[in-house]
Amino acid sequence: MSLLQGPPETARHDAASISGTADTRPDCPECRARFVPRHPGQLFCTAAHRDAWNNRQTVRGRVLTPLVMVARETRNGTRGDRVTGARAASQAATLMQRHRDEDRAAGRLSHPEYLARRYRAGFDPL
Ligand SMILES: [Zn+2]
């Protein structure tokens, strides 16, 4: 039995471990290609991919922000305007699931991992 059997991810990891040539370059959240950063904290391979990511998030955010704010303020429809709060919470959850599925299908980085990278790069929105 070969050590390289198994899912592709495992095989690639094993091959890199065995040969000592693990690729430590970061991968682009948008296209997942490895690249050499030109400055510290660079998250994307190109400005085009950074803009594609950010523009998509801007469009999504315009719709999600009011829904998430109402959902939070009404504790998902258990305080204040319960009808509106529950509707906003449900729609926000549906949209976020849809965005996650779209990102997954397109091979993009997950949002938790993307935010973790931004935090490590010094991101502080407060
Ligand atoms: Zn890229």
PDB file of N, CA and C and ligand atoms in Angstrom, residues 28 30-33 44-46 49, ligand 1:
ATOM      1  N   CYS A  28      -4.278  32.571  -2.103  1.00  0.00           N
ATOM      2  CA  CYS A  28      -5.231  33.670  -2.304  1.00  0.00           C
ATOM      3  C   CYS A  28      -6.641  33.216  -1.922  1.00  0.00           C
ATOM      4  N   GLU A  30      -9.417  34.267  -2.931  1.00  0.00           N
ATOM      5  CA  GLU A  30     -10.320  34.284  -4.083  1.00  0.00           C
ATOM      6  C   GLU A  30     -10.077  33.103  -5.023  1.00  0.00           C
ATOM      7  N   CYS A  31      -8.815  32.835  -5.371  1.00  0.00           N
ATOM      8  CA  CYS A  31      -8.528  31.796  -6.371  1.00  0.00           C
ATOM      9  C   CYS A  31      -7.780  30.604  -5.791  1.00  0.00           C
ATOM     10  N   ARG A  32      -7.310  30.721  -4.562  1.00  0.00           N
ATOM     11  CA  ARG A  32      -6.589  29.681  -3.828  1.00  0.00           C
ATOM     12  C   ARG A  32      -5.220  29.356  -4.420  1.00  0.00           C
ATOM     13  N   ALA A  33      -4.759  30.157  -5.375  1.00  0.00           N
ATOM     14  CA  ALA A  33      -3.414  29.955  -5.925  1.00  0.00           C
ATOM     15  C   ALA A  33      -2.378  30.456  -4.925  1.00  0.00           C
ATOM     16  N   PHE A  44      -4.221  38.792  -0.862  1.00  0.00           N
ATOM     17  CA  PHE A  44      -4.661  38.330  -2.182  1.00  0.00           C
ATOM     18  C   PHE A  44      -3.503  38.342  -3.162  1.00  0.00           C
ATOM     19  N   CYS A  45      -3.601  37.480  -4.183  1.00  0.00           N
ATOM     20  CA  CYS A  45      -2.521  37.372  -5.160  1.00  0.00           C
ATOM     21  C   CYS A  45      -2.425  38.623  -6.027  1.00  0.00           C
ATOM     22  N   THR A  46      -3.560  39.232  -6.312  1.00  0.00           N
ATOM     23  CA  THR A  46      -3.578  40.426  -7.163  1.00  0.00           C
ATOM     24  C   THR A  46      -4.624  41.410  -6.654  1.00  0.00           C
ATOM     25  N   HIS A  49      -8.126  40.294  -7.653  1.00  0.00           N
ATOM     26  CA  HIS A  49      -8.789  39.305  -6.801  1.00  0.00           C
ATOM     27  C   HIS A  49      -9.213  39.921  -5.474  1.00  0.00           C
TER      28      HIS A  49
HETATM   29 ZN    ZN B   1      -6.076  35.112  -6.532  1.00  0.00          ZN
END
